[in-house]
Coordinates of C-alpha atoms in Angstrom, one line a residue:
X1224 CA -0.2 -0.1 0.2
X1225 CA 1.4 3.3 -1.1
X1226 CA 1.6 6.8 1.0
X1227 CA -1.8 8.0 -0.6
X1228 CA -3.5 4.8 0.0
X1229 CA -2.4 5.0 3.4
X1230 CA -3.5 8.6 4.0
X1231 CA -7.1 7.6 2.5
X1232 CA -7.3 4.3 4.7
X1233 CA -6.6 6.6 7.7
X1234 CA -9.2 8.9 6.9
X1235 CA -11.6 6.2 6.0
X1236 CA -11.2 4.9 9.6
X1237 CA -11.3 8.4 11.3
X1238 CA -14.3 9.3 9.6
X1239 CA -16.0 5.5 10.4
X1240 CA -15.1 6.3 14.0
X1241 CA -17.2 9.5 14.1
X1242 CA -19.9 8.2 11.9
X1243 CA -21.0 4.9 13.5
X1244 CA -21.8 6.3 17.2
X1245 CA -23.7 9.2 15.3
X1246 CA -25.7 7.0 13.0
X1247 CA -26.7 4.9 16.1
X1248 CA -27.9 8.1 17.6
X1249 CA -29.7 9.6 15.0
X1250 CA -31.6 6.1 14.2
X1251 CA -32.5 6.3 18.3
X1252 CA -30.5 2.8 18.5
X1253 CA -28.6 5.1 21.3
X1254 CA -31.0 6.8 23.8
X1255 CA -29.2 10.2 23.5
X1256 CA -31.0 13.3 22.1
X1257 CA -28.9 16.1 20.5
X1258 CA -30.2 19.0 18.6
X1259 CA -30.7 19.0 14.9
X1260 CA -28.1 22.1 14.2
X1261 CA -25.8 19.8 16.4
X1262 CA -26.5 16.7 14.6
X1263 CA -25.7 18.4 11.1
X1264 CA -22.4 19.9 12.5
X1265 CA -21.2 16.5 14.0
X1266 CA -22.1 14.7 10.9
X1267 CA -20.0 17.1 8.6
X1268 CA -17.2 16.4 10.5
X1269 CA -16.5 12.7 9.1
X1270 CA -18.4 13.7 5.9
X1271 CA -15.4 16.6 5.1
X1272 CA -12.7 14.4 6.5
X1273 CA -13.4 11.2 4.2
X1274 CA -14.8 13.5 1.0
X1275 CA -12.9 16.7 1.0
X1276 CA -11.2 15.5 -2.0
X1277 CA -14.1 14.3 -3.8
X1278 CA -15.5 17.8 -3.3
X1279 CA -12.7 19.5 -4.6
X1280 CA -12.3 17.4 -7.5
X1281 CA -15.9 18.2 -8.1
X1282 CA -15.3 21.9 -7.8
X1283 CA -12.5 21.9 -10.0
X1284 CA -14.1 19.9 -12.7
X1285 CA -17.1 22.6 -12.9
X1286 CA -14.4 25.1 -13.0
X1287 CA -12.6 23.7 -15.7
X1288 CA -15.8 22.7 -17.6
X1289 CA -15.7 19.2 -16.8
X1290 CA -18.7 19.1 -15.1
X1291 CA -20.3 15.4 -15.3
X1292 CA -17.9 12.8 -13.7
X1293 CA -18.3 10.4 -10.8
X1294 CA -17.1 13.0 -8.5
X1295 CA -19.9 15.5 -9.5
X1296 CA -22.4 12.8 -9.2
X1297 CA -21.2 12.0 -5.5
X1298 CA -21.1 15.4 -4.7
X1299 CA -24.6 16.4 -5.7
X1300 CA -26.2 13.2 -4.4
X1301 CA -24.5 13.4 -0.8
X1302 CA -25.1 17.5 -0.4
X1303 CA -28.6 16.7 -1.6
X1304 CA -29.1 14.0 1.1
X1305 CA -27.7 16.2 3.8
X1306 CA -29.9 19.0 2.7
X1307 CA -33.1 16.9 2.9
X1308 CA -32.2 15.8 6.4
X1309 CA -30.9 11.9 5.3
X1310 CA -27.5 13.0 7.1
X1311 CA -26.7 9.3 8.1
X1312 CA -27.2 8.2 4.5
X1313 CA -25.5 11.0 2.9
X1314 CA -22.2 10.7 5.0
X1315 CA -22.5 6.5 4.5
X1316 CA -22.6 7.1 0.6
X1317 CA -19.2 9.0 0.6
X1318 CA -17.7 6.8 3.2
X1319 CA -18.4 3.6 1.6
X1320 CA -17.5 5.3 -2.1
X1321 CA -14.2 5.9 -0.6
X1322 CA -13.9 2.7 0.7
X1323 CA -14.7 1.3 -3.1
X1324 CA -12.0 3.9 -4.1
X1325 CA -9.5 2.6 -1.7
X1326 CA -10.0 -1.0 -2.8
X1327 CA -10.0 -0.1 -6.5
X1328 CA -6.7 1.8 -5.9
X1329 CA -5.3 -1.1 -4.3
X1330 CA -6.3 -3.6 -6.9
X1331 CA -5.0 -1.6 -9.9
X1332 CA -1.7 -0.9 -7.9
X1333 CA -1.3 -5.0 -7.1
X1334 CA -2.1 -5.7 -10.6
X1335 CA 0.6 -3.3 -11.8
X1336 CA 3.1 -4.8 -9.5
X1337 CA 2.6 -8.2 -10.5
X1338 CA 3.2 -7.3 -14.1
X1339 CA 6.3 -5.3 -13.0
X1340 CA 7.6 -8.4 -10.9
X1341 CA 6.7 -10.7 -14.1
X1342 CA 8.7 -8.2 -16.3
X1343 CA 11.4 -7.6 -13.7
X1344 CA 14.1 -8.0 -16.4
X1345 CA 15.8 -4.8 -16.9
X1346 CA 19.7 -5.3 -15.9
X1347 CA 20.9 -2.7 -13.5
X1348 CA 24.6 -3.3 -14.6
X1349 CA 27.2 -4.9 -16.6
X1350 CA 30.6 -6.4 -15.3
X1351 CA 33.5 -5.9 -17.6
X1352 CA 37.2 -6.7 -16.5
X1353 CA 39.3 -3.6 -16.2
X1354 CA 42.9 -4.4 -15.3
X1355 CA 42.1 -8.0 -14.2
X1356 CA 39.4 -6.7 -11.9
X1357 CA 35.4 -6.6 -12.7
X1358 CA 33.8 -3.3 -12.7
X1359 CA 30.0 -2.8 -12.9
X1360 CA 29.0 -0.2 -15.6
X1361 CA 25.6 0.9 -17.2
X1362 CA 24.5 -1.7 -19.7
X1363 CA 23.9 1.1 -22.1
X1364 CA 27.7 2.0 -22.0
X1365 CA 28.7 -1.7 -23.1
X1366 CA 29.7 -1.5 -27.1
X1367 CA 29.0 -4.7 -29.2
X1368 CA 31.6 -7.4 -29.3
X1369 CA 32.8 -6.3 -25.7
X1370 CA 33.4 -9.1 -23.1
X1371 CA 30.9 -9.3 -20.1
X1372 CA 31.3 -11.2 -17.2
X1373 CA 28.0 -12.8 -15.9
X1374 CA 28.0 -14.3 -12.0
X1375 CA 25.7 -16.8 -10.4
X1376 CA 22.4 -14.8 -9.2
X1377 CA 22.8 -11.7 -11.7
X1378 CA 20.9 -11.2 -14.7
X1379 CA 22.3 -11.1 -18.4
X1380 CA 22.6 -7.5 -19.1
X1381 CA 22.8 -7.8 -23.1
X1382 CA 22.4 -10.4 -25.9
X1383 CA 25.7 -12.2 -26.4
X1384 CA 27.3 -15.5 -27.3
X1385 CA 29.1 -17.4 -24.3
X1386 CA 32.7 -17.3 -24.9
X1387 CA 33.7 -19.0 -21.9
X1388 CA 31.8 -21.0 -19.0
X1389 CA 28.9 -23.4 -18.4
X1390 CA 25.4 -22.8 -16.6
X1391 CA 22.0 -23.1 -16.5
X1392 CA 19.8 -20.0 -17.0
X1393 CA 16.6 -19.1 -15.7
X1394 CA 14.5 -17.7 -18.6
X1395 CA 11.1 -17.8 -17.0
X1396 CA 10.9 -13.9 -17.3
X1397 CA 11.3 -14.1 -21.1
X1398 CA 9.4 -17.2 -22.0
X1399 CA 7.2 -18.3 -19.3
X1400 CA 9.0 -21.5 -18.6
X1401 CA 10.2 -22.6 -15.3
X1402 CA 12.7 -25.0 -16.6
X1403 CA 16.3 -24.2 -16.5
X1404 CA 18.2 -24.3 -19.8
X1405 CA 21.7 -25.6 -20.0
X1406 CA 24.0 -23.3 -21.8
X1407 CA 27.9 -23.5 -22.7
X1408 CA 30.4 -22.0 -25.0
X1409 CA 29.0 -21.1 -28.3
X1410 CA 25.2 -20.7 -27.0
X1411 CA 23.3 -17.6 -27.6
X1412 CA 22.0 -16.1 -24.8
X1413 CA 19.2 -13.2 -24.3
X1414 CA 19.3 -10.1 -22.0
X1415 CA 16.9 -10.5 -19.3
X1416 CA 17.8 -14.4 -18.5
X1417 CA 19.0 -15.0 -14.9
X1418 CA 22.5 -16.9 -14.4
X1419 CA 22.0 -19.9 -11.8
X1420 CA 25.3 -21.7 -11.3
X1421 CA 28.5 -21.3 -13.1
X1422 CA 30.4 -17.8 -14.0
X1423 CA 29.8 -17.1 -17.8
X1424 CA 32.0 -14.9 -19.9
X1425 CA 29.7 -13.5 -22.9
X1426 CA 30.8 -11.6 -26.0
X1427 CA 27.8 -9.0 -26.7
X1428 CA 26.1 -9.2 -30.0
X1429 CA 23.5 -6.0 -29.5
X1430 CA 23.7 -2.9 -27.5
X1431 CA 21.4 -2.4 -24.8
X1432 CA 18.5 -0.7 -26.7
X1433 CA 18.5 -3.5 -29.0
X1434 CA 18.8 -6.4 -26.7
X1435 CA 15.8 -8.6 -25.8
X1436 CA 15.2 -7.4 -22.4
X1437 CA 14.9 -3.5 -23.5
X1438 CA 12.8 -4.6 -26.6
X1439 CA 10.6 -6.3 -24.1
X1440 CA 9.7 -3.6 -21.9
X1441 CA 9.2 -1.3 -24.4
X1442 CA 6.4 -3.3 -25.7
X1443 CA 4.9 -3.8 -22.5
X1444 CA 5.5 -0.2 -21.6
X1445 CA 3.7 0.9 -24.9
X1446 CA 0.9 -1.7 -24.8
X1447 CA -1.8 0.5 -23.0
X1448 CA -1.6 3.3 -25.7
X1449 CA -3.4 0.6 -28.0
X1450 CA -6.8 0.5 -27.3
X1451 CA -9.5 -1.8 -27.8
X1452 CA -12.9 -1.2 -29.4
X1453 CA -14.5 -2.1 -26.0
X1454 CA -11.9 0.6 -24.3
X1455 CA -12.9 3.0 -26.8
X1456 CA -16.4 2.4 -26.4
X1457 CA -16.6 2.5 -22.8
X1458 CA -14.8 5.8 -22.9
X1459 CA -17.0 7.2 -25.2
X1460 CA -20.2 5.6 -23.7
X1461 CA -18.9 7.1 -20.1
X1462 CA -18.6 10.7 -22.0
X1463 CA -22.4 10.4 -23.1
X1464 CA -24.0 8.4 -20.4
X1465 CA -23.0 10.7 -17.3
X1466 CA -24.6 14.0 -18.6
X1467 CA -27.8 11.7 -19.6
X1468 CA -28.1 10.5 -16.1
X1469 CA -27.9 13.8 -14.5
X1470 CA -30.4 15.3 -16.8
X1471 CA -32.6 12.2 -16.0
X1472 CA -31.9 12.5 -12.2
X1473 CA -33.0 16.4 -12.5
X1474 CA -36.2 15.6 -14.4
X1475 CA -36.8 12.8 -11.8
X1476 CA -36.6 15.7 -9.1
X1477 CA -38.8 18.1 -10.9
X1478 CA -41.3 16.5 -13.4
X1479 CA -43.2 14.2 -11.1
X1480 CA -43.9 16.8 -8.5
X1481 CA -44.9 19.3 -11.0
X1482 CA -47.3 16.7 -12.5
X1483 CA -48.5 16.0 -8.8
X1484 CA -49.2 19.1 -8.1
X1485 CA -50.9 19.9 -11.6
X1486 CA -53.3 16.9 -11.5
X1487 CA -53.4 16.4 -7.6
X1488 CA -52.8 12.7 -8.4
X1489 CA -50.8 11.0 -5.7
X1490 CA -50.6 13.9 -3.3
X1491 CA -52.7 12.0 -0.7
X1492 CA -49.7 9.9 -0.2
X1493 CA -47.6 12.9 1.2
X1494 CA -48.2 14.9 4.3
X1495 CA -47.4 18.4 2.6
X1496 CA -46.0 19.8 -0.5
X1497 CA -42.6 20.1 0.9
X1498 CA -42.4 16.3 1.7
X1499 CA -43.7 15.7 -1.7
X1500 CA -40.8 17.4 -3.3
X1501 CA -38.2 16.1 -0.6
X1502 CA -39.1 12.5 -1.5
X1503 CA -38.6 13.0 -5.3
X1504 CA -35.4 15.0 -4.9
X1505 CA -34.0 12.4 -2.4
X1506 CA -35.0 9.7 -5.2
X1507 CA -33.0 11.8 -7.6
X1508 CA -29.8 11.8 -5.3
X1509 CA -30.2 7.8 -4.9
X1510 CA -30.3 7.7 -8.5
X1511 CA -27.4 9.6 -9.3
X1512 CA -25.3 7.4 -6.6
X1513 CA -26.4 4.3 -8.3
X1514 CA -25.6 5.6 -12.3
X1515 CA -21.8 6.3 -11.3
X1516 CA -20.1 4.3 -14.0
X1517 CA -17.2 3.6 -12.0
X1518 CA -17.5 0.0 -12.2
X1519 CA -17.6 -0.3 -16.0
X1520 CA -15.0 2.6 -16.4
X1521 CA -12.3 1.0 -14.1
X1522 CA -12.8 -2.6 -14.6
X1523 CA -12.7 -2.8 -18.6
X1524 CA -9.1 -1.4 -19.1
X1525 CA -8.2 -3.2 -16.2
X1526 CA -9.3 -6.2 -17.4
X1527 CA -7.4 -5.7 -20.6
X1528 CA -4.1 -4.6 -18.8
X1529 CA -4.3 -7.8 -16.6
X1530 CA -4.6 -9.7 -19.9
X1531 CA -1.8 -8.4 -21.2
X1532 CA 0.2 -9.2 -18.1
X1533 CA -1.1 -12.6 -17.9
X1534 CA 0.1 -13.6 -21.4
X1535 CA 3.5 -12.0 -20.8
X1536 CA 4.1 -14.2 -18.1
X1537 CA 3.3 -17.3 -20.3
X1538 CA 5.8 -16.1 -22.7
X1539 CA 3.4 -14.2 -25.0
X1540 CA 3.7 -10.5 -26.0
X1541 CA 1.0 -8.7 -26.7
X1542 CA 1.8 -5.2 -27.8
X1543 CA -1.9 -3.7 -27.0
X1544 CA -5.4 -4.3 -25.9
X1545 CA -6.7 -3.8 -29.3
X1546 CA -4.6 -6.5 -31.0
X1547 CA -5.9 -9.2 -27.5
X1548 CA -9.3 -8.2 -28.7
X1549 CA -8.5 -8.9 -32.4
X1550 CA -7.0 -12.1 -31.4
X1551 CA -9.9 -13.9 -29.9
X1552 CA -11.7 -13.5 -33.1
X1553 CA -8.9 -15.5 -35.2
X1554 CA -10.4 -18.5 -37.3
X1555 CA -7.6 -18.7 -39.8
X1556 CA -3.9 -19.0 -39.3
X1557 CA -1.5 -18.9 -42.1
X1558 CA 2.2 -20.1 -41.1
X1559 CA 5.5 -19.7 -42.9
X1560 CA 7.5 -23.1 -42.4
X1561 CA 10.9 -22.6 -41.6
X1562 CA 11.3 -21.4 -38.1
X1563 CA 8.1 -21.4 -37.2
X1564 CA 6.8 -24.9 -37.9
X1565 CA 10.2 -26.3 -38.3
X1566 CA 13.1 -25.5 -36.3
X1567 CA 15.3 -24.0 -39.2
X1568 CA 18.4 -26.1 -38.6
X1569 CA 18.9 -27.4 -41.8
X1570 CA 21.3 -30.1 -42.5
X1571 CA 22.8 -31.7 -45.9
X1572 CA 21.3 -34.9 -45.8
X1573 CA 22.3 -36.0 -49.4
X1574 CA 24.7 -35.0 -52.3
X1575 CA 24.0 -36.1 -55.8
X1576 CA 26.4 -35.4 -58.5
X1577 CA 27.6 -36.5 -62.0
X1578 CA 30.7 -36.7 -62.3
X1579 CA 32.1 -34.2 -60.0
X1580 CA 32.9 -35.6 -56.5
X1581 CA 31.0 -34.8 -53.4
X1582 CA 33.2 -32.5 -51.6
X1583 CA 34.0 -30.4 -54.8
X1584 CA 30.2 -30.3 -55.3
X1585 CA 29.8 -29.1 -51.6
X1586 CA 32.6 -26.6 -51.6
X1587 CA 31.4 -25.0 -54.9
X1588 CA 28.2 -24.6 -53.2
X1589 CA 29.5 -23.2 -49.7
X1590 CA 32.0 -20.7 -51.5
X1591 CA 29.1 -19.3 -53.7
X1592 CA 27.2 -19.0 -50.6
X1593 CA 29.7 -17.6 -48.0
X1594 CA 28.4 -14.0 -47.9
X1595 CA 24.6 -15.2 -47.0
X1596 CA 23.6 -15.7 -43.8
X1597 CA 20.3 -17.7 -45.0
X1598 CA 20.1 -21.1 -42.7
X1599 CA 20.5 -23.0 -45.9
X1600 CA 23.9 -21.2 -46.8
X1601 CA 25.1 -21.7 -43.3
X1602 CA 24.2 -25.4 -43.6
X1603 CA 26.2 -25.7 -46.8
X1604 CA 29.2 -24.2 -45.2
X1605 CA 28.7 -26.4 -42.2
X1606 CA 28.4 -29.5 -44.0
X1607 CA 31.6 -28.2 -45.9
X1608 CA 33.7 -28.0 -42.5
X1609 CA 36.3 -26.0 -43.8
X1610 CA 37.1 -22.8 -43.4
X1611 CA 36.2 -20.6 -46.5
X1612 CA 38.3 -18.3 -48.2
X1613 CA 36.1 -15.5 -49.7
X1614 CA 39.1 -14.1 -51.9
X1615 CA 38.5 -17.2 -54.0
X1616 CA 34.9 -15.9 -54.8
X1617 CA 33.9 -12.7 -56.9
X1618 CA 30.9 -11.4 -58.8
X1619 CA 28.5 -12.5 -56.6
X1620 CA 24.7 -11.8 -57.8
X1621 CA 21.4 -12.9 -56.0
X1622 CA 18.8 -13.6 -58.1
X1623 CA 15.3 -13.1 -56.1
X1624 CA 13.7 -16.1 -55.5
X1625 CA 16.0 -18.5 -57.7
X1626 CA 19.4 -18.4 -56.0
X1627 CA 23.2 -17.4 -56.2
X1628 CA 25.3 -16.6 -59.5
X1629 CA 29.1 -16.2 -58.5
X1630 CA 32.4 -16.8 -59.9
X1631 CA 34.8 -19.4 -58.0
X1632 CA 38.3 -20.0 -58.9
X1633 CA 37.2 -18.3 -62.0
X1634 CA 34.4 -20.5 -62.9
X1635 CA 30.7 -19.6 -63.5
X1636 CA 29.0 -21.1 -60.5
X1637 CA 25.0 -21.2 -60.1
X1638 CA 23.7 -22.5 -56.9
X1639 CA 19.8 -22.7 -56.3
X1640 CA 16.5 -24.0 -57.3
X1641 CA 15.2 -25.1 -60.9
X1642 CA 14.3 -21.6 -62.0
X1643 CA 18.0 -20.8 -61.4
X1644 CA 19.3 -23.5 -63.5
X1645 CA 16.7 -22.6 -66.5
X1646 CA 17.8 -19.1 -66.0
X1647 CA 21.8 -20.2 -66.9
X1648 CA 20.6 -23.0 -69.4
X1649 CA 21.4 -25.8 -67.2
X1650 CA 19.1 -29.1 -67.5
X1651 CA 18.2 -29.9 -63.8
X1652 CA 17.7 -33.4 -62.7
X1653 CA 14.9 -34.1 -60.3
X1654 CA 15.4 -35.9 -56.9
X1655 CA 13.3 -38.7 -55.3
X1656 CA 14.7 -37.6 -51.9
X1657 CA 12.2 -35.0 -49.9
X1658 CA 13.8 -31.9 -48.8
X1659 CA 15.0 -29.1 -50.0
X1660 CA 17.0 -29.7 -53.5
X1661 CA 19.9 -27.0 -53.9
X1662 CA 20.9 -27.4 -57.9
X1663 CA 24.3 -26.5 -58.8
X1664 CA 25.5 -25.5 -62.3
X1665 CA 29.4 -25.3 -63.4
X1666 CA 30.1 -23.0 -66.2
X1667 CA 26.5 -23.2 -67.4
X1668 CA 26.4 -27.2 -67.0
X1669 CA 24.6 -29.3 -64.4
X1670 CA 26.7 -30.3 -62.0
X1671 CA 24.6 -32.1 -59.4
X1672 CA 22.3 -31.1 -56.5
X1673 CA 22.4 -31.3 -52.6
X1674 CA 19.5 -32.1 -50.3
X1675 CA 18.9 -30.0 -47.4
X1676 CA 16.3 -31.5 -44.5
X1677 CA 14.8 -29.5 -41.6
X1678 CA 13.4 -30.8 -38.6
X1679 CA 9.8 -30.2 -37.3
X1680 CA 9.4 -28.1 -34.1
X1681 CA 8.6 -31.0 -31.4
X1682 CA 5.4 -28.9 -30.5
X1683 CA 4.4 -28.6 -33.9
X1684 CA 2.0 -31.3 -34.3
X1685 CA 0.2 -30.8 -30.9
X1686 CA -0.2 -27.0 -31.8
X1687 CA -2.2 -27.7 -34.8
X1688 CA -4.4 -29.9 -32.5
X1689 CA -4.9 -27.1 -30.0
X1690 CA -5.6 -24.4 -32.4
X1691 CA -8.5 -26.7 -33.4
X1692 CA -9.8 -27.1 -30.1
X1693 CA -9.5 -23.5 -29.4
X1694 CA -11.8 -22.9 -32.6
X1695 CA -9.7 -22.4 -35.3
X1696 CA -10.7 -23.4 -38.7
X1697 CA -8.3 -23.4 -41.1
X1698 CA -4.7 -23.5 -40.9
X1699 CA -2.5 -22.9 -43.8
X1700 CA 1.4 -23.3 -44.5
X1701 CA 2.7 -20.4 -47.2
X1702 CA 6.5 -21.5 -48.0
X1703 CA 8.9 -20.8 -51.1
X1704 CA 9.9 -24.6 -50.7
X1705 CA 9.2 -27.3 -53.1
X1706 CA 5.8 -28.5 -53.4
X1707 CA 7.0 -32.3 -52.3
X1708 CA 8.5 -30.6 -48.9
X1709 CA 5.2 -28.6 -48.2
X1710 CA 2.9 -31.5 -48.7
X1711 CA 5.3 -33.9 -46.8
X1712 CA 5.2 -31.0 -43.7
X1713 CA 1.4 -30.3 -43.7
X1714 CA 0.5 -34.3 -43.8
X1715 CA 2.9 -34.8 -41.0
X1716 CA 2.0 -31.6 -38.9
X1717 CA -2.0 -31.8 -39.7
X1718 CA -2.3 -28.5 -41.7
X1719 CA -5.8 -28.0 -43.5
X1720 CA -3.9 -26.6 -46.5
X1721 CA -0.2 -25.3 -48.1
X1722 CA 0.7 -23.0 -50.6
X1723 CA 4.3 -23.9 -52.0
X1724 CA 7.2 -22.3 -54.2
X1725 CA 6.0 -18.6 -53.1
X1726 CA 8.2 -15.7 -53.3
X1727 CA 7.6 -13.2 -50.7
X1728 CA 5.2 -11.3 -52.9
X1729 CA 3.4 -14.3 -53.7
X1730 CA 2.8 -14.8 -49.7
X1731 CA 1.2 -11.4 -49.4
X1732 CA -0.7 -12.2 -52.3
X1733 CA -2.1 -15.8 -50.7
X1734 CA -2.7 -13.6 -47.7
X1735 CA -5.0 -11.4 -49.6
X1736 CA -7.0 -14.5 -51.1
X1737 CA -7.4 -15.9 -47.4
X1738 CA -8.4 -12.3 -46.0
X1739 CA -11.3 -12.4 -48.6
X1740 CA -12.7 -15.9 -47.0
X1741 CA -12.7 -14.3 -43.7
X1742 CA -16.0 -12.4 -43.7
X1743 CA -17.9 -11.3 -40.6
X1744 CA -15.6 -11.2 -37.5
X1745 CA -13.6 -13.9 -38.4
X1746 CA -10.1 -12.6 -38.6
X1747 CA -6.8 -14.1 -40.2
X1748 CA -3.5 -14.4 -38.2
X1749 CA 0.1 -14.9 -40.1
X1750 CA 3.0 -16.4 -38.3
X1751 CA 6.5 -15.9 -39.3
X1752 CA 9.8 -15.0 -38.3
X1753 CA 12.1 -13.8 -41.3
X1754 CA 12.8 -10.4 -42.5
X1755 CA 10.8 -11.5 -45.8
X1756 CA 7.8 -12.1 -43.7
X1757 CA 7.9 -8.3 -42.3
X1758 CA 5.1 -7.4 -44.9
X1759 CA 2.7 -10.2 -44.7
X1760 CA 2.8 -10.0 -40.7
X1761 CA 1.8 -6.0 -41.4
X1762 CA -1.1 -7.3 -43.9
X1763 CA -2.7 -10.0 -41.8
X1764 CA -5.3 -9.0 -39.3
X1765 CA -2.8 -10.2 -36.4
X1766 CA 0.8 -10.9 -37.3
X1767 CA 2.4 -13.3 -34.8
X1768 CA 6.5 -13.5 -34.7
X1769 CA 8.9 -15.7 -33.3
X1770 CA 10.9 -13.7 -30.7
X1771 CA 13.6 -15.8 -30.0
X1772 CA 15.2 -16.5 -33.3
X1773 CA 12.9 -14.1 -35.3
X1774 CA 14.4 -11.0 -37.2
X1775 CA 14.0 -7.7 -35.9
X1776 CA 12.0 -6.7 -38.8
X1777 CA 9.4 -9.5 -38.3
X1778 CA 9.5 -8.7 -34.6
X1779 CA 8.7 -4.8 -35.1
X1780 CA 6.0 -5.8 -37.9
X1781 CA 4.2 -8.1 -35.5
X1782 CA 1.5 -7.7 -33.1
X1783 CA 2.2 -10.4 -30.7
X1784 CA 5.7 -12.1 -30.4
X1785 CA 6.1 -15.7 -29.1
X1786 CA 9.2 -15.3 -26.8
X1787 CA 10.3 -19.0 -27.1
X1788 CA 9.2 -19.5 -30.6
X1789 CA 7.0 -22.4 -29.5
X1790 CA 4.0 -22.7 -31.8
X1791 CA 1.7 -24.3 -29.0
X1792 CA 1.7 -20.7 -27.5
X1793 CA -0.6 -19.6 -30.0
X1794 CA -3.3 -21.5 -28.9
X1795 CA -2.8 -20.4 -25.5
X1796 CA -2.4 -16.9 -26.8
X1797 CA -6.0 -17.2 -28.4
X1798 CA -7.4 -18.9 -25.2
X1799 CA -6.1 -16.3 -23.0
X1800 CA -7.9 -13.5 -25.5
X1801 CA -10.9 -15.2 -25.1
X1802 CA -10.9 -15.6 -21.4
X1803 CA -10.2 -11.9 -21.1
X1804 CA -12.8 -10.8 -23.6
X1805 CA -14.9 -13.0 -21.6
X1806 CA -14.3 -11.1 -18.3
X1807 CA -14.7 -7.9 -19.9
X1808 CA -18.3 -8.5 -21.3
X1809 CA -19.3 -10.4 -17.9
X1810 CA -18.3 -7.0 -16.1
X1811 CA -20.3 -5.0 -18.7
X1812 CA -23.5 -7.0 -18.6
X1813 CA -23.4 -7.4 -14.7
X1814 CA -22.5 -3.9 -14.0
X1815 CA -25.0 -2.2 -16.5
X1816 CA -27.5 -5.0 -15.7
X1817 CA -27.4 -4.1 -12.1
X1818 CA -27.3 -0.7 -12.6
X1819 CA -30.4 -0.2 -14.6
X1820 CA -32.5 -2.7 -12.5
X1821 CA -31.8 -0.4 -9.2
X1822 CA -32.1 2.9 -11.2
X1823 CA -35.9 1.9 -12.1
X1824 CA -36.3 0.9 -8.4
X1825 CA -34.9 4.3 -7.3
X1826 CA -37.1 5.8 -9.7
X1827 CA -40.3 4.3 -8.5
X1828 CA -39.3 4.7 -4.9
X1829 CA -38.1 1.4 -3.8
X1830 CA -34.4 1.6 -3.8
X1831 CA -33.1 3.8 -1.1
X1832 CA -29.7 5.4 -0.5
X1833 CA -28.1 2.0 1.1
X1834 CA -29.5 0.3 -2.1
X1835 CA -27.8 2.7 -4.0
X1836 CA -24.5 2.1 -2.2
X1837 CA -24.6 -1.6 -3.1
X1838 CA -25.3 -1.1 -6.5
X1839 CA -22.2 1.2 -7.0
X1840 CA -19.3 0.4 -4.7
X1841 CA -20.6 -3.1 -4.5
X1842 CA -20.9 -3.8 -8.1
X1843 CA -17.3 -1.8 -8.7
X1844 CA -15.4 -4.2 -6.2
X1845 CA -17.0 -7.3 -7.6
X1846 CA -16.1 -5.9 -11.1
X1847 CA -12.5 -5.1 -10.4
X1848 CA -12.3 -8.5 -8.7
X1849 CA -13.1 -10.2 -11.6
X1850 CA -10.9 -8.1 -13.8
X1851 CA -8.0 -9.3 -11.9
X1852 CA -8.8 -12.8 -12.7
X1853 CA -6.9 -12.2 -16.3
X1854 CA -3.8 -11.7 -14.6
X1855 CA -4.0 -15.5 -13.7
X1856 CA -4.6 -17.0 -17.0
X1857 CA -1.2 -18.4 -17.6
X1858 CA -2.2 -22.0 -17.3
X1859 CA -5.4 -22.3 -19.7

């Protein structure tokens, strides 16, 4: 509880200590009699003690032209009740309203603290060696390529690769998984992880602003600025609703008494004209208390805020509540293949040649691809197993969607798909093996091909089953690979459809076609990880990027980021979004339903101020408690 909340709690307690005996006296539960002026003065003590800030805010609102808010409603309603002689009810409304405000403030603060704890990944310092001793410096002062030392119990401050040491890392703040990850020399590590056992020497690969911890914090901090349709609706609703109920309360206080005076219908029920006016003004005050929109206005944003926090705890970063809301409507999902459904760990599984030797064909291919960072190029260099000499390579030319042309040792080498072979006039030979086929031509003549295979992610099959259970009707794979490879992967994973041999522009066209199928509230999501996926991620209703190995462009273009690249998290994210939207709808229906019922009861004189308090404070507390459930959706 912060300082402001403690002050409010003290005021509530002091006010309650004054109020309870005064109320017992006023209701004749205690045989003590005080004159009316004295009772008024005494009741004003707890009233002003607990409610002076509400009165001040109402006055400032009127002064600044922002009349219709909850402070104005409470001020008019409670002052009206006191003027009419309902001293106990007037003070009780203000007292219990502040109890509700305290509870709401504490609940919101707790949800924010929970999220802050979940996201407590910002490193405070980095250890660098200076003259043989460790010195703590600010992480943003460390340059790329520097060696940092991370001791057991410390956070990894910057992304990098382990140069020396073995350890286990706690990555739960990043991925939502509590199981430690074993790391050793050569392993890439992400900032925000906690070193648990051994000392690690890490060579940094990114500056502080570009490291994973900074990006995650930036995403979460900016999420609140992107509001959902429900939040925008509630904001607009409150701006219209509050003035309307104020005018209705005014009409309730004036029109029925005027009608009674004009027609004399119902006048017999009142002892005097003054009693009649007092009764209807009191009903109007009760109407104002009930109408306060706090329960809806507070609980809806809190639900989304808590939902984003719960998703973050599960390793799913949502960039805004609008994306969380849209995700709940996803019925079609398109996937990239490499790095999304498969691991992206390409390995050479076959070399077919005529008449060239295996090692010679592989050497030409590795040299031609030596300047590429594509996973296939890296797999060729890994299979070659020797240090590549770039000086042997010249005139490198990349043909988009086809492959690489280069001069190696004076020979014209072409490495790529069948389209590239046609481009250089070499007749490609088909391969009966399933995988990515890399054809090689030497001086315009076909030299052979290399088979490269990728491994499915272990959770890919289960992910598709869970998506189906979550209500996703169609799962489609969009890939640049050959049709045979795509067909095999689609069958193994359980996809409903696939499109193969696509260029990056073709993927956008395919997504456009799928979007046309999504009618009504059906939405399309695209899942990818590469630079070439960025346009498609932007075009889909929801873009989902793989955050651990995904490119910066893909993460930037996406609306949702999976921190551990696990496709199984997609179904979990959809379930979280639907749970959150369900809670939002529950709060809207519950709060407005109770208020409308109580407003009608107040208008006909059945509901008194105590009912009004329950309809306002009680409903607000229940709505806020319901909203906080969104924090605990990790295990759906």
